[in-house]
PDB file of C-alpha atoms in Angstrom:
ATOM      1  CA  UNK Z   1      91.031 127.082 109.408  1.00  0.00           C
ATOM      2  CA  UNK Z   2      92.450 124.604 111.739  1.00  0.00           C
ATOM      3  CA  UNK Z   3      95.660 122.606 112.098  1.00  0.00           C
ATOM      4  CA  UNK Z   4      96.889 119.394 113.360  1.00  0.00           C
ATOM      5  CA  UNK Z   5     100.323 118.374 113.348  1.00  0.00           C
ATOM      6  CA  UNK Z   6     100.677 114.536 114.202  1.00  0.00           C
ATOM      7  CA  UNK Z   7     104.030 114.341 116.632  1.00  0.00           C
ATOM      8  CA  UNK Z   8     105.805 111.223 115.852  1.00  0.00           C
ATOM      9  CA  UNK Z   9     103.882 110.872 112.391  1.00  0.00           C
ATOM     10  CA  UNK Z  10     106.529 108.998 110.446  1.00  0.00           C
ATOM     11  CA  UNK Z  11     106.270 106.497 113.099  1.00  0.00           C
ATOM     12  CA  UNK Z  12     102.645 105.749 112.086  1.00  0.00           C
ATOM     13  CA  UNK Z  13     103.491 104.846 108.736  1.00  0.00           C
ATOM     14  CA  UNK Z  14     104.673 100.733 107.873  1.00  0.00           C
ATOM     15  CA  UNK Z  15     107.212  99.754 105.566  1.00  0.00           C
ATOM     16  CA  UNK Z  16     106.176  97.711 102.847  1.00  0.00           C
ATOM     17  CA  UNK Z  17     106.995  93.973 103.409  1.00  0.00           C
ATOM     18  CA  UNK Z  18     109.619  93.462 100.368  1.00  0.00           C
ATOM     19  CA  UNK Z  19     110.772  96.901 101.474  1.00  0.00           C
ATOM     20  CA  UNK Z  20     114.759  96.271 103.206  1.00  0.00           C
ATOM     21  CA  UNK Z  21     116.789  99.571 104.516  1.00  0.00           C
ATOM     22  CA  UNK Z  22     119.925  99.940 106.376  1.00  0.00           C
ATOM     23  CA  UNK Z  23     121.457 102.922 107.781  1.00  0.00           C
ATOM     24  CA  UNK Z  24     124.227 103.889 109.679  1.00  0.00           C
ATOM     25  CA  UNK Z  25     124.493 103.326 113.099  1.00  0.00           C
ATOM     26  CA  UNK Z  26     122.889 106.373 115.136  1.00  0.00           C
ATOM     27  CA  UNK Z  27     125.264 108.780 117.521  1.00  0.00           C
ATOM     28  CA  UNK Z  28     126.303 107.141 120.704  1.00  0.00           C
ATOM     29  CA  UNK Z  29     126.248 103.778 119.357  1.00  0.00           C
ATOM     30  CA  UNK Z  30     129.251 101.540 118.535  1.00  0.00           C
ATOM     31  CA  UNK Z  31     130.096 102.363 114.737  1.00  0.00           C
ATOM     32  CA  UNK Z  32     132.410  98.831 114.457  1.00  0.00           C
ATOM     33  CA  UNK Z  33     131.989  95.654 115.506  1.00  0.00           C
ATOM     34  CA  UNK Z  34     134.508  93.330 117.273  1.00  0.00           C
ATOM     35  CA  UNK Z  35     135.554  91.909 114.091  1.00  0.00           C
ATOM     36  CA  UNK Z  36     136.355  95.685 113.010  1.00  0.00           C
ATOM     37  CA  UNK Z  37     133.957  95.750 110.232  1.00  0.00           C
ATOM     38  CA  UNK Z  38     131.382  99.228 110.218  1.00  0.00           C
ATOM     39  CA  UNK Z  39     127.970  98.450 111.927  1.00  0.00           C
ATOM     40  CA  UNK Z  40     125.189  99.379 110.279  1.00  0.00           C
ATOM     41  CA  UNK Z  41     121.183  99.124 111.084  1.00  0.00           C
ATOM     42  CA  UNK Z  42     118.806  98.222 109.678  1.00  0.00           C
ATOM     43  CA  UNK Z  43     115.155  99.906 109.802  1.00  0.00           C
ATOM     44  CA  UNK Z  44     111.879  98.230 111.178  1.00  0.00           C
ATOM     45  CA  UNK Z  45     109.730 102.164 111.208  1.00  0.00           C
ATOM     46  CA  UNK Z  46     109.707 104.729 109.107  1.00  0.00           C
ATOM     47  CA  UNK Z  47     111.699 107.856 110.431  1.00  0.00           C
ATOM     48  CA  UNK Z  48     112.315 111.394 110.122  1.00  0.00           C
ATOM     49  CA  UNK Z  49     114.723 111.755 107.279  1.00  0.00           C
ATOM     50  CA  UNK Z  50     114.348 108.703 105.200  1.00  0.00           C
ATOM     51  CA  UNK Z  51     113.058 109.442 101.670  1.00  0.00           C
ATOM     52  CA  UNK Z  52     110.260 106.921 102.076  1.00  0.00           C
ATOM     53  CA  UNK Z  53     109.240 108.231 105.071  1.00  0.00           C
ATOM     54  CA  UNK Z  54     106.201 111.179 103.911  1.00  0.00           C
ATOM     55  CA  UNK Z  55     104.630 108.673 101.866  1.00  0.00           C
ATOM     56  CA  UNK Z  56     104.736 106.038 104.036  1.00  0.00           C
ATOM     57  CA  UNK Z  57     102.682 107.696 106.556  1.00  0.00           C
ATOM     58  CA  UNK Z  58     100.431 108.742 103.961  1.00  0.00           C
ATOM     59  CA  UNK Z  59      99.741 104.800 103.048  1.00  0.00           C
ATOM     60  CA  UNK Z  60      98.770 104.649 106.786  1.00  0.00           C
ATOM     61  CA  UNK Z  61      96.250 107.973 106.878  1.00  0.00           C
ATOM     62  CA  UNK Z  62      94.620 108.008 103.703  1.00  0.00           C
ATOM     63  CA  UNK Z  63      92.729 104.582 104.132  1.00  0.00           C
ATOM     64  CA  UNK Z  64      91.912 105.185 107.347  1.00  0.00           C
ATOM     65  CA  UNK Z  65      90.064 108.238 106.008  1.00  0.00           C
ATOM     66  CA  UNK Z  66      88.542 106.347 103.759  1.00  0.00           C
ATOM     67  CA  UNK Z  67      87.309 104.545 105.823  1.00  0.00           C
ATOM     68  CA  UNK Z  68      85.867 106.659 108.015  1.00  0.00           C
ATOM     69  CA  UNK Z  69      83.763 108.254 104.922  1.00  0.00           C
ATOM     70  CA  UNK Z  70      85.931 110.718 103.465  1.00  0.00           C
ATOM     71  CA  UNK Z  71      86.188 111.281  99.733  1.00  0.00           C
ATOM     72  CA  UNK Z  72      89.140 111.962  98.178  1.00  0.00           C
ATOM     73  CA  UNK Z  73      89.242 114.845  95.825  1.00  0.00           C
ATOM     74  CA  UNK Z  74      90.469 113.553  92.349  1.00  0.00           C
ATOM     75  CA  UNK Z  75      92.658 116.961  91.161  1.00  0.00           C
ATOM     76  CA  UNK Z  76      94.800 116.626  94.785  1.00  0.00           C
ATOM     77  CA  UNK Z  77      94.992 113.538  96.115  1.00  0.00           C
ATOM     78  CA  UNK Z  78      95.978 115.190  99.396  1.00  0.00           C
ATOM     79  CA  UNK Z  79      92.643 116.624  99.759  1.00  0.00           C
ATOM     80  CA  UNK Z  80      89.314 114.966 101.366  1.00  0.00           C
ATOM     81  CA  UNK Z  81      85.622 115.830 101.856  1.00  0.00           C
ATOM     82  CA  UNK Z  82      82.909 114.769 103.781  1.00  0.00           C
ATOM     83  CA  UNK Z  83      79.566 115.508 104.425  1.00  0.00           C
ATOM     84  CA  UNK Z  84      77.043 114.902 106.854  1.00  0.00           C
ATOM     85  CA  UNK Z  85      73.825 116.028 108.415  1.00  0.00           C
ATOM     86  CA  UNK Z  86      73.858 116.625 112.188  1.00  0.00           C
ATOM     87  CA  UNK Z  87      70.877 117.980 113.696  1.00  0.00           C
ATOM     88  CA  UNK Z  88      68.613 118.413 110.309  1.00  0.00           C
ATOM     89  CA  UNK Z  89      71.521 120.536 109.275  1.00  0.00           C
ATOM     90  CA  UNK Z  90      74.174 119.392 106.218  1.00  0.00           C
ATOM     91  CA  UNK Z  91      78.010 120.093 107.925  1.00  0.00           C
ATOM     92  CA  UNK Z  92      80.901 119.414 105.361  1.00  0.00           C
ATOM     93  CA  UNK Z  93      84.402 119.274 106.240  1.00  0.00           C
ATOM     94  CA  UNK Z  94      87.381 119.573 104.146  1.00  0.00           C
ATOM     95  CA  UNK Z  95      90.756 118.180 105.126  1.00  0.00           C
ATOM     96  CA  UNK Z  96      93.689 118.949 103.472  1.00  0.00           C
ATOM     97  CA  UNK Z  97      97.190 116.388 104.367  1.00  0.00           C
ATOM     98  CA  UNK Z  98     100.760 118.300 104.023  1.00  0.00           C
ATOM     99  CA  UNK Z  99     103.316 115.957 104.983  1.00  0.00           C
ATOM    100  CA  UNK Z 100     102.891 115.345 108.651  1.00  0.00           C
ATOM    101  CA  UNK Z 101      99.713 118.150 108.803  1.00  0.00           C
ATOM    102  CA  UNK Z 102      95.737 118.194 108.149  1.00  0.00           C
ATOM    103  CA  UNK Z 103      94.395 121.378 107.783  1.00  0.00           C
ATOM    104  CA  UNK Z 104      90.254 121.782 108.067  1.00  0.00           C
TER     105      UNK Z 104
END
């Protein structure tokens, strides 16, 4: 068995376009404005943390490997298979998603 973790995964993922979220202000940045009033952000990327965040990066990965060929298993969505012949010789791979991880 093998295992990639993807650094920065969250990251990868896209917010959908109807999709508005604020958060606080992040350590070492000004918490109030002039006017007094609390400061607050508001988020372009996915990041570590947010609820959203897992499944977001999912919506990113999963077409991709798709794309590329890979079935997805329909009793664990989080699971895909592939198969090809390389050299006269069938190879099948199955890739497993945890979060931020694919396991082969």
């Amino acid at each position: 068995m093998r295992r990639w973790d993807f650094v920065a995964a969250y990251l990868q993922g896209e917010l959908e376009r109807d999709e508005v979220i604020y958060c606080h202000a992040p350590p070492g940045y000004a918490t109030t404005g002039a006017d007094g009033r609390p400061r607050i952000c508001r988020v372009e990327k996915p990041i570590y943390g947010m609820a959203q965040a897992g499944r977001r990066w999912q919506r990113s990965l999963f077409p991709w490997l798709l794309d590329f060929g890979f079935k997805q298993c329909e009793s664990d969505l989080c699971v895909f298979t592939i198969t090809k012949t390389i050299g006269g010789v069938e190879q099948r791979v199955t890739l497993g998603c945890y979060v931020d991880d694919l396991f082969t």
